[in-house]
Amino acid sequence: MLADALSVRIKLKPECLDTTVAANFPADILSDLAGAPGAVLALAPTANIDPEQLYPVTIEPIHGSAFDIAGKGISNTVATFWAIVQTFEHRGDREAADRLLESVQTATTSGAMIRDLGGTVASREITNAVHEAIREAAR
């Protein structure tokens, strides 16, 4: 599918898509488009995976590294945790992926939600809540 047609599908019928495979440049734009509704850019991971395994895999939050807000306590670390989940999945470690994803869900459903998604906690607090959920799950 051409990138322009896919962008229309992302906008009008996103539920019909699960995984999109594309070259790096259009995939970067399309992943931002896919993650934008409902502030999902703050949450979603993205991956660049070379099926021929000639180049390294890159898995990161869609929003990137956010250097402009570093040290302000306002970045959303959930996307980073989900990128780590995706890394575990790519490496075949389903157990670690599930454990981390469950810990993120435990932390966020118990009130650790970053300000950009309507919550009141800072970056360090949500990270600490996820760490605590990981420790609790290990007990």
PDB file of C-alpha atoms in Angstrom:
ATOM      1  CA  MET A   1       0.000   0.000   0.000  1.00  0.00           C
ATOM      2  CA  LEU A   2       1.319   3.459  -0.784  1.00  0.00           C
ATOM      3  CA  ALA A   3       2.109   5.686   2.199  1.00  0.00           C
ATOM      4  CA  ASP A   4      -0.565   8.250   1.292  1.00  0.00           C
ATOM      5  CA  ALA A   5      -3.271   5.571   1.086  1.00  0.00           C
ATOM      6  CA  LEU A   6      -2.088   4.060   4.360  1.00  0.00           C
ATOM      7  CA  SER A   7      -2.260   7.467   6.046  1.00  0.00           C
ATOM      8  CA  VAL A   8      -5.919   7.712   5.025  1.00  0.00           C
ATOM      9  CA  ARG A   9      -6.569   4.228   6.416  1.00  0.00           C
ATOM     10  CA  ILE A  10      -4.822   5.152   9.700  1.00  0.00           C
ATOM     11  CA  LYS A  11      -7.038   8.220   9.975  1.00  0.00           C
ATOM     12  CA  LEU A  12     -10.363   6.678   8.931  1.00  0.00           C
ATOM     13  CA  LYS A  13     -10.137   3.013   9.983  1.00  0.00           C
ATOM     14  CA  PRO A  14      -7.246   2.549  12.441  1.00  0.00           C
ATOM     15  CA  GLU A  15      -8.912  -0.524  13.970  1.00  0.00           C
ATOM     16  CA  CYS A  16      -8.221  -2.511  10.785  1.00  0.00           C
ATOM     17  CA  LEU A  17      -4.453  -2.210  11.299  1.00  0.00           C
ATOM     18  CA  ASP A  18      -2.272  -4.131  13.712  1.00  0.00           C
ATOM     19  CA  THR A  19       1.291  -3.966  12.400  1.00  0.00           C
ATOM     20  CA  THR A  20       2.637  -1.795   9.603  1.00  0.00           C
ATOM     21  CA  VAL A  21       5.844  -2.571   7.769  1.00  0.00           C
ATOM     22  CA  ALA A  22       7.471   0.259   5.842  1.00  0.00           C
ATOM     23  CA  ALA A  23      10.783   1.837   4.960  1.00  0.00           C
ATOM     24  CA  ASN A  24      12.239   4.046   7.691  1.00  0.00           C
ATOM     25  CA  PHE A  25      11.241   7.488   6.408  1.00  0.00           C
ATOM     26  CA  PRO A  26       7.552   6.856   5.659  1.00  0.00           C
ATOM     27  CA  ALA A  27       7.293   4.603   8.723  1.00  0.00           C
ATOM     28  CA  ASP A  28       8.522   7.439  10.942  1.00  0.00           C
ATOM     29  CA  ILE A  29       5.819   9.753   9.642  1.00  0.00           C
ATOM     30  CA  LEU A  30       3.108   7.061   9.660  1.00  0.00           C
ATOM     31  CA  SER A  31       3.918   5.981  13.229  1.00  0.00           C
ATOM     32  CA  ASP A  32       3.552   9.584  14.413  1.00  0.00           C
ATOM     33  CA  LEU A  33       0.227   9.806  12.591  1.00  0.00           C
ATOM     34  CA  ALA A  34      -0.946   6.505  14.100  1.00  0.00           C
ATOM     35  CA  GLY A  35       0.063   7.524  17.595  1.00  0.00           C
ATOM     36  CA  ALA A  36      -1.332  11.038  17.559  1.00  0.00           C
ATOM     37  CA  PRO A  37      -5.050  10.441  18.310  1.00  0.00           C
ATOM     38  CA  GLY A  38      -5.863  10.552  21.998  1.00  0.00           C
ATOM     39  CA  ALA A  39      -2.352  11.626  23.069  1.00  0.00           C
ATOM     40  CA  VAL A  40      -1.047   8.168  22.239  1.00  0.00           C
ATOM     41  CA  LEU A  41       2.223   9.679  21.033  1.00  0.00           C
ATOM     42  CA  ALA A  42       3.062   9.884  24.718  1.00  0.00           C
ATOM     43  CA  LEU A  43       2.592   6.139  25.088  1.00  0.00           C
ATOM     44  CA  ALA A  44       3.429   4.227  21.923  1.00  0.00           C
ATOM     45  CA  PRO A  45       6.678   2.490  21.033  1.00  0.00           C
ATOM     46  CA  THR A  46       7.980   2.078  17.509  1.00  0.00           C
ATOM     47  CA  ALA A  47      10.536  -0.304  16.007  1.00  0.00           C
ATOM     48  CA  ASN A  48      12.873  -0.323  13.038  1.00  0.00           C
ATOM     49  CA  ILE A  49      13.604  -3.982  12.319  1.00  0.00           C
ATOM     50  CA  ASP A  50      15.652  -5.078   9.319  1.00  0.00           C
ATOM     51  CA  PRO A  51      14.224  -8.454   8.255  1.00  0.00           C
ATOM     52  CA  GLU A  52      17.561  -9.341   6.657  1.00  0.00           C
ATOM     53  CA  GLN A  53      19.310  -8.597   9.970  1.00  0.00           C
ATOM     54  CA  LEU A  54      22.008  -6.498   8.288  1.00  0.00           C
ATOM     55  CA  TYR A  55      21.358  -3.503  10.528  1.00  0.00           C
ATOM     56  CA  PRO A  56      20.695  -3.188  14.243  1.00  0.00           C
ATOM     57  CA  VAL A  57      17.159  -3.129  15.596  1.00  0.00           C
ATOM     58  CA  THR A  58      15.998   0.216  16.975  1.00  0.00           C
ATOM     59  CA  ILE A  59      13.062   0.213  19.378  1.00  0.00           C
ATOM     60  CA  GLU A  60      12.106   3.497  21.017  1.00  0.00           C
ATOM     61  CA  PRO A  61       9.194   5.634  22.134  1.00  0.00           C
ATOM     62  CA  ILE A  62       7.495   7.290  19.148  1.00  0.00           C
ATOM     63  CA  HIS A  63       7.987  10.677  20.801  1.00  0.00           C
ATOM     64  CA  GLY A  64      11.767  10.184  20.736  1.00  0.00           C
ATOM     65  CA  SER A  65      14.143  11.269  23.452  1.00  0.00           C
ATOM     66  CA  ALA A  66      12.520  14.625  24.287  1.00  0.00           C
ATOM     67  CA  PHE A  67      15.727  16.502  25.079  1.00  0.00           C
ATOM     68  CA  ASP A  68      13.773  19.747  25.228  1.00  0.00           C
ATOM     69  CA  ILE A  69      12.007  18.658  28.437  1.00  0.00           C
ATOM     70  CA  ALA A  70      14.858  16.733  30.072  1.00  0.00           C
ATOM     71  CA  GLY A  71      15.093  17.301  33.816  1.00  0.00           C
ATOM     72  CA  LYS A  72      11.685  18.964  34.089  1.00  0.00           C
ATOM     73  CA  GLY A  73       9.860  15.874  35.400  1.00  0.00           C
ATOM     74  CA  ILE A  74       7.187  16.117  32.726  1.00  0.00           C
ATOM     75  CA  SER A  75       8.241  13.443  30.241  1.00  0.00           C
ATOM     76  CA  ASN A  76       6.063  10.372  30.032  1.00  0.00           C
ATOM     77  CA  THR A  77       8.147   7.308  30.818  1.00  0.00           C
ATOM     78  CA  VAL A  78       5.362   4.864  29.923  1.00  0.00           C
ATOM     79  CA  ALA A  79       6.356   4.878  26.243  1.00  0.00           C
ATOM     80  CA  THR A  80       9.896   3.969  27.261  1.00  0.00           C
ATOM     81  CA  PHE A  81       8.635   1.045  29.331  1.00  0.00           C
ATOM     82  CA  TRP A  82       6.499  -0.105  26.405  1.00  0.00           C
ATOM     83  CA  ALA A  83       9.519   0.131  24.094  1.00  0.00           C
ATOM     84  CA  ILE A  84      11.332  -2.165  26.533  1.00  0.00           C
ATOM     85  CA  VAL A  85       8.326  -4.529  26.416  1.00  0.00           C
ATOM     86  CA  GLN A  86       8.596  -4.515  22.631  1.00  0.00           C
ATOM     87  CA  THR A  87      12.342  -5.216  22.918  1.00  0.00           C
ATOM     88  CA  PHE A  88      11.680  -8.245  25.144  1.00  0.00           C
ATOM     89  CA  GLU A  89       9.074  -9.472  22.642  1.00  0.00           C
ATOM     90  CA  HIS A  90      11.494  -9.041  19.740  1.00  0.00           C
ATOM     91  CA  ARG A  91      14.120 -11.026  21.640  1.00  0.00           C
ATOM     92  CA  GLY A  92      11.601 -13.788  22.332  1.00  0.00           C
ATOM     93  CA  ASP A  93      11.306 -13.200  26.083  1.00  0.00           C
ATOM     94  CA  ARG A  94       7.509 -13.211  26.394  1.00  0.00           C
ATOM     95  CA  GLU A  95       7.649 -13.740  30.169  1.00  0.00           C
ATOM     96  CA  ALA A  96       9.708 -10.582  30.779  1.00  0.00           C
ATOM     97  CA  ALA A  97       7.518  -8.625  28.333  1.00  0.00           C
ATOM     98  CA  ASP A  98       4.332  -9.711  30.090  1.00  0.00           C
ATOM     99  CA  ARG A  99       5.755  -9.010  33.557  1.00  0.00           C
ATOM    100  CA  LEU A 100       6.828  -5.477  32.628  1.00  0.00           C
ATOM    101  CA  LEU A 101       3.586  -4.681  30.802  1.00  0.00           C
ATOM    102  CA  GLU A 102       1.550  -5.907  33.788  1.00  0.00           C
ATOM    103  CA  SER A 103       3.668  -3.727  36.091  1.00  0.00           C
ATOM    104  CA  VAL A 104       3.057  -0.658  33.920  1.00  0.00           C
ATOM    105  CA  GLN A 105      -0.664  -1.407  33.909  1.00  0.00           C
ATOM    106  CA  THR A 106      -0.666  -1.887  37.693  1.00  0.00           C
ATOM    107  CA  ALA A 107       1.126   1.420  38.221  1.00  0.00           C
ATOM    108  CA  THR A 108      -1.081   3.424  35.884  1.00  0.00           C
ATOM    109  CA  THR A 109      -4.392   1.944  37.034  1.00  0.00           C
ATOM    110  CA  SER A 110      -3.453   2.634  40.645  1.00  0.00           C
ATOM    111  CA  GLY A 111      -3.138   6.336  39.902  1.00  0.00           C
ATOM    112  CA  ALA A 112       0.390   6.866  38.582  1.00  0.00           C
ATOM    113  CA  MET A 113      -0.563   8.862  35.498  1.00  0.00           C
ATOM    114  CA  ILE A 114       1.600  11.566  33.989  1.00  0.00           C
ATOM    115  CA  ARG A 115       0.261  15.101  33.606  1.00  0.00           C
ATOM    116  CA  ASP A 116       0.010  15.055  29.806  1.00  0.00           C
ATOM    117  CA  LEU A 117      -2.605  12.297  30.136  1.00  0.00           C
ATOM    118  CA  GLY A 118      -4.628  13.997  32.853  1.00  0.00           C
ATOM    119  CA  GLY A 119      -2.702  12.707  35.865  1.00  0.00           C
ATOM    120  CA  THR A 120      -0.763  14.526  38.541  1.00  0.00           C
ATOM    121  CA  VAL A 121       2.541  12.666  38.878  1.00  0.00           C
ATOM    122  CA  ALA A 122       5.992  13.565  37.609  1.00  0.00           C
ATOM    123  CA  SER A 123       8.272  11.312  35.549  1.00  0.00           C
ATOM    124  CA  ARG A 124      10.208  10.016  38.537  1.00  0.00           C
ATOM    125  CA  GLU A 125       6.991   9.122  40.374  1.00  0.00           C
ATOM    126  CA  ILE A 126       5.573   7.061  37.533  1.00  0.00           C
ATOM    127  CA  THR A 127       8.922   5.339  37.066  1.00  0.00           C
ATOM    128  CA  ASN A 128       9.075   4.570  40.793  1.00  0.00           C
ATOM    129  CA  ALA A 129       5.498   3.232  40.693  1.00  0.00           C
ATOM    130  CA  VAL A 130       6.398   0.860  37.858  1.00  0.00           C
ATOM    131  CA  HIS A 131       9.534  -0.264  39.729  1.00  0.00           C
ATOM    132  CA  GLU A 132       7.454  -0.911  42.842  1.00  0.00           C
ATOM    133  CA  ALA A 133       4.941  -2.928  40.821  1.00  0.00           C
ATOM    134  CA  ILE A 134       7.822  -5.007  39.411  1.00  0.00           C
ATOM    135  CA  ARG A 135       9.131  -5.645  42.945  1.00  0.00           C
ATOM    136  CA  GLU A 136       5.631  -6.577  44.164  1.00  0.00           C
ATOM    137  CA  ALA A 137       5.130  -8.991  41.277  1.00  0.00           C
ATOM    138  CA  ALA A 138       8.463 -10.681  42.067  1.00  0.00           C
ATOM    139  CA  ARG A 139       7.427 -11.398  45.673  1.00  0.00           C
TER     140      ARG A 139
END
